[in-house]
CSV table of C-alpha atoms in Angstrom, one decimal:
chain,number,residue,atom,x,y,z
P,1,MET,CA,0.1,0.2,0.0
P,2,VAL,CA,3.3,2.0,1.1
P,3,ALA,CA,4.4,1.4,-2.4
P,4,GLY,CA,1.1,1.7,-4.4
P,5,GLY,CA,0.6,4.8,-3.0
P,6,ILE,CA,3.8,6.7,-3.7
P,7,GLY,CA,4.0,5.4,-7.1
P,8,GLY,CA,0.6,6.2,-8.2
P,9,SER,CA,0.8,9.6,-6.7
P,10,THR,CA,3.9,10.7,-8.5
P,11,GLY,CA,2.8,9.7,-11.9
P,12,ASP,CA,-0.3,11.4,-11.5
P,13,ILE,CA,1.5,14.6,-10.2
P,14,LEU,CA,3.9,14.2,-13.0
P,15,MET,CA,1.7,14.1,-16.0
P,16,HIS,CA,-1.0,16.6,-14.3
P,17,SER,CA,-0.3,19.1,-17.1
P,18,LEU,CA,-1.6,16.6,-20.2
P,19,ASP,CA,-4.4,15.8,-17.9
P,20,THR,CA,-5.4,19.3,-18.1
P,21,VAL,CA,-4.9,19.4,-22.2
P,22,LYS,CA,-7.1,16.3,-22.1
P,23,THR,CA,-10.0,18.0,-20.5
P,24,ARG,CA,-9.7,21.3,-21.8
P,25,GLN,CA,-10.1,18.9,-25.2
P,26,GLN,CA,-12.7,17.1,-24.1
P,27,GLY,CA,-14.6,19.9,-22.2
P,28,ALA,CA,-14.6,22.7,-25.3
P,29,PRO,CA,-14.6,20.6,-28.2
P,30,THR,CA,-15.0,23.7,-30.4
P,31,ALA,CA,-12.3,25.4,-29.8
P,32,ILE,CA,-10.1,25.6,-32.5
P,33,LYS,CA,-6.8,26.5,-30.6
P,34,TYR,CA,-7.0,23.7,-28.4
P,35,SER,CA,-7.6,21.6,-31.6
P,36,THR,CA,-4.5,19.4,-31.2
P,37,MET,CA,-2.2,18.2,-28.0
P,38,SER,CA,1.1,20.6,-29.0
P,39,ASP,CA,-1.2,23.8,-29.9
P,40,ALA,CA,-3.2,22.8,-26.8
P,41,TYR,CA,-0.2,22.7,-24.4
P,42,ALA,CA,1.4,25.6,-26.3
P,43,THR,CA,-1.5,27.8,-25.7
P,44,ILE,CA,-2.7,27.0,-22.5
P,45,PHE,CA,1.0,28.0,-21.0
P,46,ARG,CA,1.6,30.8,-23.0
P,47,GLU,CA,-1.4,32.2,-21.6
P,48,GLU,CA,-1.9,31.5,-18.3
P,49,GLY,CA,1.2,29.5,-17.0
P,50,PHE,CA,2.5,26.5,-16.0
P,51,ARG,CA,1.0,26.4,-11.9
P,52,ARG,CA,-1.9,28.4,-12.9
P,53,GLY,CA,-2.8,27.3,-16.3
P,54,LEU,CA,-1.5,23.6,-17.1
P,55,TYR,CA,-1.1,22.4,-13.6
P,56,SER,CA,-5.0,24.3,-12.1
P,57,GLY,CA,-6.5,21.6,-10.0
P,58,VAL,CA,-3.1,19.8,-9.0
P,59,THR,CA,-4.7,20.1,-5.2
P,60,PRO,CA,-7.1,18.7,-5.6
P,61,ALA,CA,-5.5,15.7,-7.4
P,62,PHE,CA,-3.1,14.8,-5.4
P,63,MET,CA,-5.6,15.1,-2.7
P,64,GLY,CA,-7.4,12.0,-4.2
P,65,SER,CA,-4.6,10.1,-5.5
P,66,LEU,CA,-2.4,9.2,-2.8
P,67,PRO,CA,-5.9,7.9,-0.5
P,68,GLY,CA,-7.0,6.0,-3.8
P,69,THR,CA,-3.7,4.3,-5.1
P,70,VAL,CA,-2.9,3.4,-1.7
P,71,ILE,CA,-6.9,1.5,-1.1
P,72,PHE,CA,-6.6,0.5,-5.2
P,73,PHE,CA,-3.0,-1.6,-4.6
P,74,GLY,CA,-4.2,-2.7,-0.8
P,75,VAL,CA,-7.4,-4.2,-2.6
P,76,TYR,CA,-5.7,-5.4,-5.8
P,77,GLU,CA,-2.7,-7.3,-4.0
P,78,PHE,CA,-5.2,-8.5,-1.7
P,79,SER,CA,-7.9,-9.5,-4.0
P,80,LYS,CA,-5.9,-10.8,-6.8
P,81,ARG,CA,-4.2,-13.6,-4.4
P,82,ASN,CA,-6.5,-14.2,-2.7
P,83,LEU,CA,-8.3,-15.4,-6.1
P,84,ILE,CA,-5.6,-16.5,-7.3
P,85,ASP,CA,-5.4,-19.5,-4.4
P,86,ALA,CA,-8.9,-20.0,-4.5
P,87,GLY,CA,-8.0,-21.4,-7.9
P,88,CYS,CA,-9.6,-18.8,-9.9
P,89,PRO,CA,-7.7,-18.3,-13.9
P,90,GLU,CA,-4.8,-15.7,-13.7
P,91,ASN,CA,-6.2,-13.7,-16.2
P,92,LEU,CA,-9.9,-13.5,-14.5
P,93,ALA,CA,-8.0,-12.5,-10.9
P,94,TYR,CA,-6.2,-9.8,-13.0
P,95,LEU,CA,-9.0,-8.6,-14.2
P,96,SER,CA,-11.2,-9.1,-11.1
P,97,GLY,CA,-8.6,-7.4,-8.6
P,98,GLY,CA,-8.7,-4.4,-11.1
P,99,PHE,CA,-11.9,-3.5,-10.8
P,100,LEU,CA,-12.5,-4.0,-7.3
P,101,ALA,CA,-9.5,-2.3,-6.3
P,102,ASP,CA,-10.5,1.0,-8.2
P,103,LEU,CA,-13.9,0.1,-7.3
P,104,PHE,CA,-12.8,0.7,-3.2
P,105,ALA,CA,-11.0,3.6,-4.3
P,106,SER,CA,-13.8,5.3,-6.4
P,107,VAL,CA,-15.0,6.6,-3.0
P,108,VAL,CA,-12.4,8.8,-2.5
P,109,TYR,CA,-10.9,9.8,-5.4
P,110,VAL,CA,-14.5,11.0,-7.0
P,111,PRO,CA,-14.9,14.0,-5.0
P,112,SER,CA,-11.3,15.0,-6.2
P,113,GLU,CA,-11.9,13.8,-9.8
P,114,VAL,CA,-14.8,16.4,-9.7
P,115,LEU,CA,-13.1,19.5,-8.2
P,116,LYS,CA,-10.0,18.9,-10.4
P,117,THR,CA,-11.2,18.7,-13.8
P,118,ARG,CA,-13.5,22.1,-13.2
P,119,LEU,CA,-10.5,24.2,-11.9
P,120,GLN,CA,-8.7,22.2,-14.9
P,121,LEU,CA,-11.3,23.6,-17.5
P,122,GLN,CA,-11.8,26.5,-15.8
P,123,GLY,CA,-7.5,27.5,-15.7
P,124,ARG,CA,-6.5,30.9,-14.1
P,125,TYR,CA,-8.8,32.7,-11.7
P,126,ASN,CA,-10.7,35.9,-13.6
P,127,ASN,CA,-9.5,34.0,-16.7
P,128,PRO,CA,-9.7,36.5,-19.7
P,129,TYR,CA,-9.2,33.5,-22.6
P,130,PHE,CA,-11.2,31.0,-21.5
P,131,LYS,CA,-14.7,30.7,-20.1
P,132,SER,CA,-15.7,27.8,-18.6
P,133,GLY,CA,-19.4,28.8,-17.3
P,134,TYR,CA,-17.7,29.7,-13.4
P,135,ASN,CA,-14.7,31.0,-11.7
P,136,TYR,CA,-13.7,29.4,-8.3
P,137,ARG,CA,-10.7,31.1,-6.4
P,138,GLY,CA,-8.9,27.5,-5.6
P,139,THR,CA,-9.7,24.4,-4.6
P,140,ILE,CA,-11.6,25.6,-0.7
P,141,ASP,CA,-13.2,27.7,-2.8
P,142,ALA,CA,-14.6,26.0,-5.0
P,143,THR,CA,-15.7,23.3,-2.4
P,144,ARG,CA,-17.6,25.6,-0.9
P,145,THR,CA,-19.2,27.0,-3.7
P,146,ILE,CA,-20.2,23.6,-5.4
P,147,ILE,CA,-21.8,22.5,-2.3
P,148,ARG,CA,-24.1,25.9,-1.6
P,149,ARG,CA,-25.0,26.3,-5.5
P,150,GLU,CA,-25.4,22.9,-6.0
P,151,GLY,CA,-25.5,20.9,-3.3
P,152,PRO,CA,-23.0,17.9,-1.6
P,153,ALA,CA,-24.8,15.1,-3.8
P,154,ALA,CA,-23.0,17.6,-6.9
P,155,LEU,CA,-19.0,16.8,-5.8
P,156,PHE,CA,-20.2,12.8,-6.6
P,157,TYR,CA,-21.7,14.4,-9.8
P,158,GLY,CA,-20.8,11.8,-12.6
P,159,TYR,CA,-19.8,9.3,-10.3
P,160,LYS,CA,-21.5,6.4,-12.3
P,161,ALA,CA,-19.8,7.7,-15.2
P,162,THR,CA,-16.2,7.7,-13.7
P,163,ILE,CA,-16.6,4.0,-12.1
P,164,MET,CA,-17.1,3.1,-15.7
P,165,ARG,CA,-14.5,4.7,-17.2
P,166,ASP,CA,-12.4,3.7,-14.5
P,167,LEU,CA,-13.5,0.4,-13.6
P,168,PRO,CA,-12.9,-1.4,-17.3
P,169,PHE,CA,-9.5,0.8,-17.3
P,170,SER,CA,-8.0,-0.4,-14.7
P,171,ALA,CA,-9.2,-4.1,-14.7
P,172,LEU,CA,-7.8,-3.8,-18.7
P,173,GLN,CA,-4.5,-1.9,-17.1
P,174,PHE,CA,-3.4,-4.4,-14.8
P,175,ALA,CA,-4.5,-7.2,-17.3
P,176,PHE,CA,-2.7,-6.5,-20.3
P,177,TYR,CA,0.2,-5.8,-17.5
P,178,GLU,CA,0.5,-8.8,-16.2
P,179,GLN,CA,0.4,-10.2,-19.1
P,180,PHE,CA,2.8,-8.2,-20.8
P,181,GLN,CA,5.3,-9.3,-17.8
P,182,LYS,CA,4.5,-12.5,-18.4
P,183,ALA,CA,6.0,-12.0,-21.8
P,184,ALA,CA,9.1,-10.5,-21.0
P,185,LYS,CA,10.3,-12.7,-18.4
P,186,SER,CA,10.3,-15.3,-20.8
P,187,TYR,CA,11.9,-13.7,-23.6
P,188,ARG,CA,14.4,-12.3,-21.2
P,189,GLY,CA,14.8,-16.2,-19.4
P,190,SER,CA,14.8,-14.0,-16.0
P,191,ARG,CA,12.2,-12.6,-13.3
P,192,ASP,CA,14.3,-9.2,-13.7
P,193,ILE,CA,13.8,-8.4,-17.3
P,194,GLY,CA,15.6,-5.3,-16.6
P,195,LEU,CA,14.2,-1.1,-16.2
P,196,PRO,CA,13.9,-0.3,-20.3
P,197,LEU,CA,11.2,-3.4,-20.4
P,198,GLU,CA,9.6,-2.7,-17.1
P,199,LEU,CA,8.6,0.9,-18.5
P,200,ALA,CA,7.5,-0.9,-22.0
P,201,THR,CA,5.4,-2.9,-20.4
P,202,ALA,CA,3.5,-1.0,-18.1
P,203,GLY,CA,3.5,2.2,-20.5
P,204,PHE,CA,1.9,0.2,-23.3
P,205,ALA,CA,-0.9,-1.3,-20.4
P,206,GLY,CA,-1.9,1.6,-19.2
P,207,GLY,CA,-1.9,3.7,-22.9
P,208,LEU,CA,-3.7,0.6,-24.3
P,209,ALA,CA,-6.3,0.6,-21.4
P,210,GLY,CA,-6.4,4.2,-21.8
P,211,VAL,CA,-7.3,4.1,-26.0
P,212,ILE,CA,-9.9,1.6,-25.5
P,213,THR,CA,-11.6,3.5,-22.3
P,214,CYS,CA,-11.0,7.1,-24.0
P,215,PRO,CA,-15.4,7.3,-25.4
P,216,LEU,CA,-16.1,6.8,-21.4
P,217,ASP,CA,-13.7,9.4,-20.7
P,218,VAL,CA,-15.2,11.9,-22.9
P,219,VAL,CA,-18.5,11.2,-21.6
P,220,LYS,CA,-17.1,11.8,-18.2
P,221,THR,CA,-15.8,15.0,-18.4
P,222,ARG,CA,-18.6,16.6,-20.4
P,223,ILE,CA,-21.1,15.2,-17.1
P,224,GLN,CA,-19.0,16.6,-14.2
P,225,THR,CA,-18.4,20.1,-15.5
P,226,GLN,CA,-21.8,20.6,-16.3
P,227,VAL,CA,-22.9,23.6,-14.1
P,228,ARG,CA,-26.1,22.9,-12.1
P,229,THR,CA,-28.4,25.0,-10.0
P,230,LEU,CA,-30.0,23.4,-6.9
P,231,PRO,CA,-34.2,23.1,-6.9
P,232,SER,CA,-34.7,24.7,-3.8
P,233,SER,CA,-33.2,28.2,-5.3
P,234,ALA,CA,-36.2,28.4,-7.8
P,235,SER,CA,-38.5,27.1,-5.2
P,236,LYS,CA,-37.8,29.4,-3.0
P,237,ALA,CA,-37.7,32.5,-4.7
P,238,ALA,CA,-41.1,31.2,-6.5
P,239,THR,CA,-42.5,31.1,-3.1
P,240,THR,CA,-41.7,33.7,-1.6
P,241,PRO,CA,-44.4,36.5,-0.3
P,242,ALA,CA,-44.3,39.8,-2.2
P,243,SER,CA,-44.5,41.6,1.0
P,244,ASN,CA,-41.8,40.0,2.6
P,245,VAL,CA,-39.4,40.1,-0.4
P,246,ARG,CA,-36.4,41.7,0.3
P,247,LYS,CA,-33.4,42.6,-1.0
P,248,GLU,CA,-30.2,40.3,-0.7
P,249,SER,CA,-26.6,40.0,-2.4
P,250,GLY,CA,-24.8,36.6,-2.6
P,251,PRO,CA,-24.1,34.5,-5.6
P,252,PHE,CA,-28.1,33.7,-6.3
P,253,ALA,CA,-30.3,36.3,-8.2
P,254,THR,CA,-31.2,39.7,-6.7
P,255,LEU,CA,-35.0,39.6,-5.3
P,256,GLN,CA,-36.6,42.4,-6.3
P,257,PRO,CA,-40.4,44.4,-4.1
P,258,SER,CA,-42.4,43.1,-6.4
P,259,PRO,CA,-44.1,40.1,-7.8
P,260,PRO,CA,-42.2,36.6,-8.7
P,261,PRO,CA,-42.0,35.3,-12.2
P,262,PRO,CA,-43.2,32.0,-12.5
P,263,ALA,CA,-40.1,29.4,-11.2
P,264,PRO,CA,-38.4,27.8,-14.0
P,265,PRO,CA,-37.6,24.1,-13.8
P,266,PRO,CA,-34.0,23.1,-13.2
P,267,GLN,CA,-31.9,23.1,-15.8
P,268,ARG,CA,-28.4,21.8,-16.7
P,269,ARG,CA,-26.1,23.5,-19.0
P,270,SER,CA,-23.0,22.3,-20.8
P,271,ILE,CA,-19.8,24.9,-20.2
P,272,SER,CA,-20.3,27.8,-22.6
P,273,THR,CA,-17.0,28.7,-24.6
P,274,SER,CA,-18.5,31.8,-26.0
P,275,SER,CA,-17.4,35.0,-24.8
P,276,PRO,CA,-19.8,37.2,-22.6
P,277,SER,CA,-23.3,39.0,-24.6
P,278,THR,CA,-26.0,40.3,-23.6
P,279,THR,CA,-27.7,38.6,-27.0
P,280,SER,CA,-29.2,35.4,-27.5
P,281,PRO,CA,-26.1,32.5,-26.7
P,282,PRO,CA,-25.4,31.2,-30.2
P,283,LYS,CA,-26.1,27.7,-31.4
P,284,THR,CA,-23.1,26.4,-31.9
P,285,GLY,CA,-20.9,25.6,-29.1
P,286,PRO,CA,-20.6,22.2,-26.9
P,287,LEU,CA,-23.4,19.7,-26.7
P,288,LYS,CA,-25.2,20.2,-24.5
P,289,PHE,CA,-25.4,17.1,-22.0
P,290,ASN,CA,-28.9,16.5,-20.3
P,291,THR,CA,-28.7,13.4,-18.3
P,292,SER,CA,-25.9,12.0,-15.9
P,293,SER,CA,-26.1,8.5,-17.9
P,294,VAL,CA,-23.3,7.2,-19.4
P,295,PHE,CA,-25.1,4.9,-21.7
P,296,GLU,CA,-27.2,8.0,-23.3
P,297,GLY,CA,-24.2,10.1,-23.2
P,298,LEU,CA,-22.7,7.8,-25.8
P,299,LYS,CA,-25.5,8.2,-28.0
P,300,LEU,CA,-26.0,11.6,-28.0
P,301,LEU,CA,-21.9,12.1,-28.3
P,302,TYR,CA,-22.5,10.0,-31.6
P,303,ARG,CA,-25.3,11.3,-33.3
P,304,ALA,CA,-23.5,15.5,-33.1
P,305,GLU,CA,-20.2,14.5,-33.2
P,306,GLY,CA,-19.7,10.9,-34.6
P,307,ILE,CA,-16.7,8.8,-33.6
P,308,GLN,CA,-14.5,12.0,-33.9
P,309,GLY,CA,-16.6,12.8,-30.8
P,310,TRP,CA,-15.8,9.6,-28.8
P,311,PHE,CA,-12.1,9.9,-28.9
P,312,ARG,CA,-11.6,13.5,-28.1
P,313,GLY,CA,-8.3,14.2,-26.5
P,314,VAL,CA,-7.3,10.6,-27.3
P,315,GLY,CA,-3.9,11.3,-28.3
P,316,PRO,CA,-3.0,13.4,-24.5
P,317,ARG,CA,-4.7,10.4,-22.7
P,318,ALA,CA,-3.1,7.7,-24.8
P,319,VAL,CA,0.7,9.3,-23.6
P,320,TRP,CA,-0.9,10.5,-20.2
P,321,THR,CA,-2.2,7.1,-18.9
P,322,SER,CA,0.9,5.9,-20.5
P,323,VAL,CA,3.6,7.7,-18.5
P,324,GLN,CA,1.9,7.5,-15.6
P,325,SER,CA,1.0,3.6,-15.6
P,326,GLY,CA,5.2,3.6,-16.5
P,327,THR,CA,6.3,5.7,-13.4
P,328,MET,CA,3.8,4.6,-11.5
P,329,LEU,CA,4.1,0.2,-11.8
P,330,VAL,CA,8.3,1.0,-12.3
P,331,LEU,CA,8.2,3.0,-9.0
P,332,TYR,CA,5.7,0.4,-7.6
P,333,GLN,CA,7.7,-2.8,-7.6
P,334,TYR,CA,11.0,-0.8,-7.0
P,335,LEU,CA,9.5,0.7,-3.5
P,336,LEU,CA,7.9,-2.8,-2.9
P,337,LYS,CA,11.2,-4.8,-3.7
P,338,GLN,CA,13.1,-2.4,-1.1
P,339,LEU,CA,10.5,-3.0,0.9
P,340,GLU,CA,10.6,-6.1,1.2
P,341,ARG,CA,14.5,-6.1,1.1
P,342,TRP,CA,14.2,-3.8,4.3
P,343,SER,CA,11.7,-6.0,6.1
P,344,GLU,CA,14.1,-9.2,5.6
P,345,ALA,CA,17.2,-7.2,6.9
P,346,GLN,CA,14.8,-6.0,10.0
P,347,SER,CA,14.3,-9.8,10.9
P,348,GLU,CA,17.4,-11.0,10.3
P,349,GLY,CA,18.8,-8.6,12.6
P,350,ASN,CA,15.9,-9.2,15.3
P,351,PRO,CA,16.6,-12.1,17.6
P,352,LEU,CA,12.6,-12.5,17.8
């Protein structure tokens, strides 16, 4: 668990900038300046900088990554070993271990994923280069604002979409990794395959799993970056008696001492990337998601954008998952061996 937590969080933080590029491409599909990975990376860096642009959202990312990977590797190793000992076929044990591990870890990392994704899409505070539909000062302000305006459940918005992306990703990643490791060990005729093959097996496993699950990642990003309003805010405005109406300041609309208009139904809207305007909103722009269903989201994407819509940001996602997996799994294996040697040395030096 210690080795997995250090390896996983290190890989996530190192590749955070590419994850930001991927989020911009998926959340702003009509923005021409983010059309390619290199253009998006250069544009964000030039306009918004490294820390507040490419590394926006890194704080919640780390807060979810470290405990999430600790839980993940603990559950994965425990379930994999027990399934194999119980006579389960190895491939099925690897798939099931990755599936169960991500299911347990998701409780920790999904809220951090919501905060991370929104801050990545927003970029710097008061960002003049990209209009995301919200403007958070930082992680704490984002948490408070989301809870106040959208309710605590919003921190778990897209939970189903996230686990439907990550469960198959983790299962495929570790199934590919174990198989690639077996092939490499057979090729070298030794359990020690060397650093280049360690990086290659881990990188190919993560990259292949990342490409396969990219459509689910696009849907997850679109769902989590929607802005929603609490139904109670509209109903309170509608049911307030005219004689008791008073002016209020805050994030919600100001109430005036006049008969309230009919309450509009609760709305869900996607992030707007257009500049502020007093005219009617244009018909073009990012596809609006009025559903939290992954399968419905896949259908909407395909109808509006075709196969290309399913694979928005596939380039940075493939690179990110490859390098992140390589870093995480190689560090995990290295730290695991070092900790085992330290444990053996401690046992030999202890007469008990």
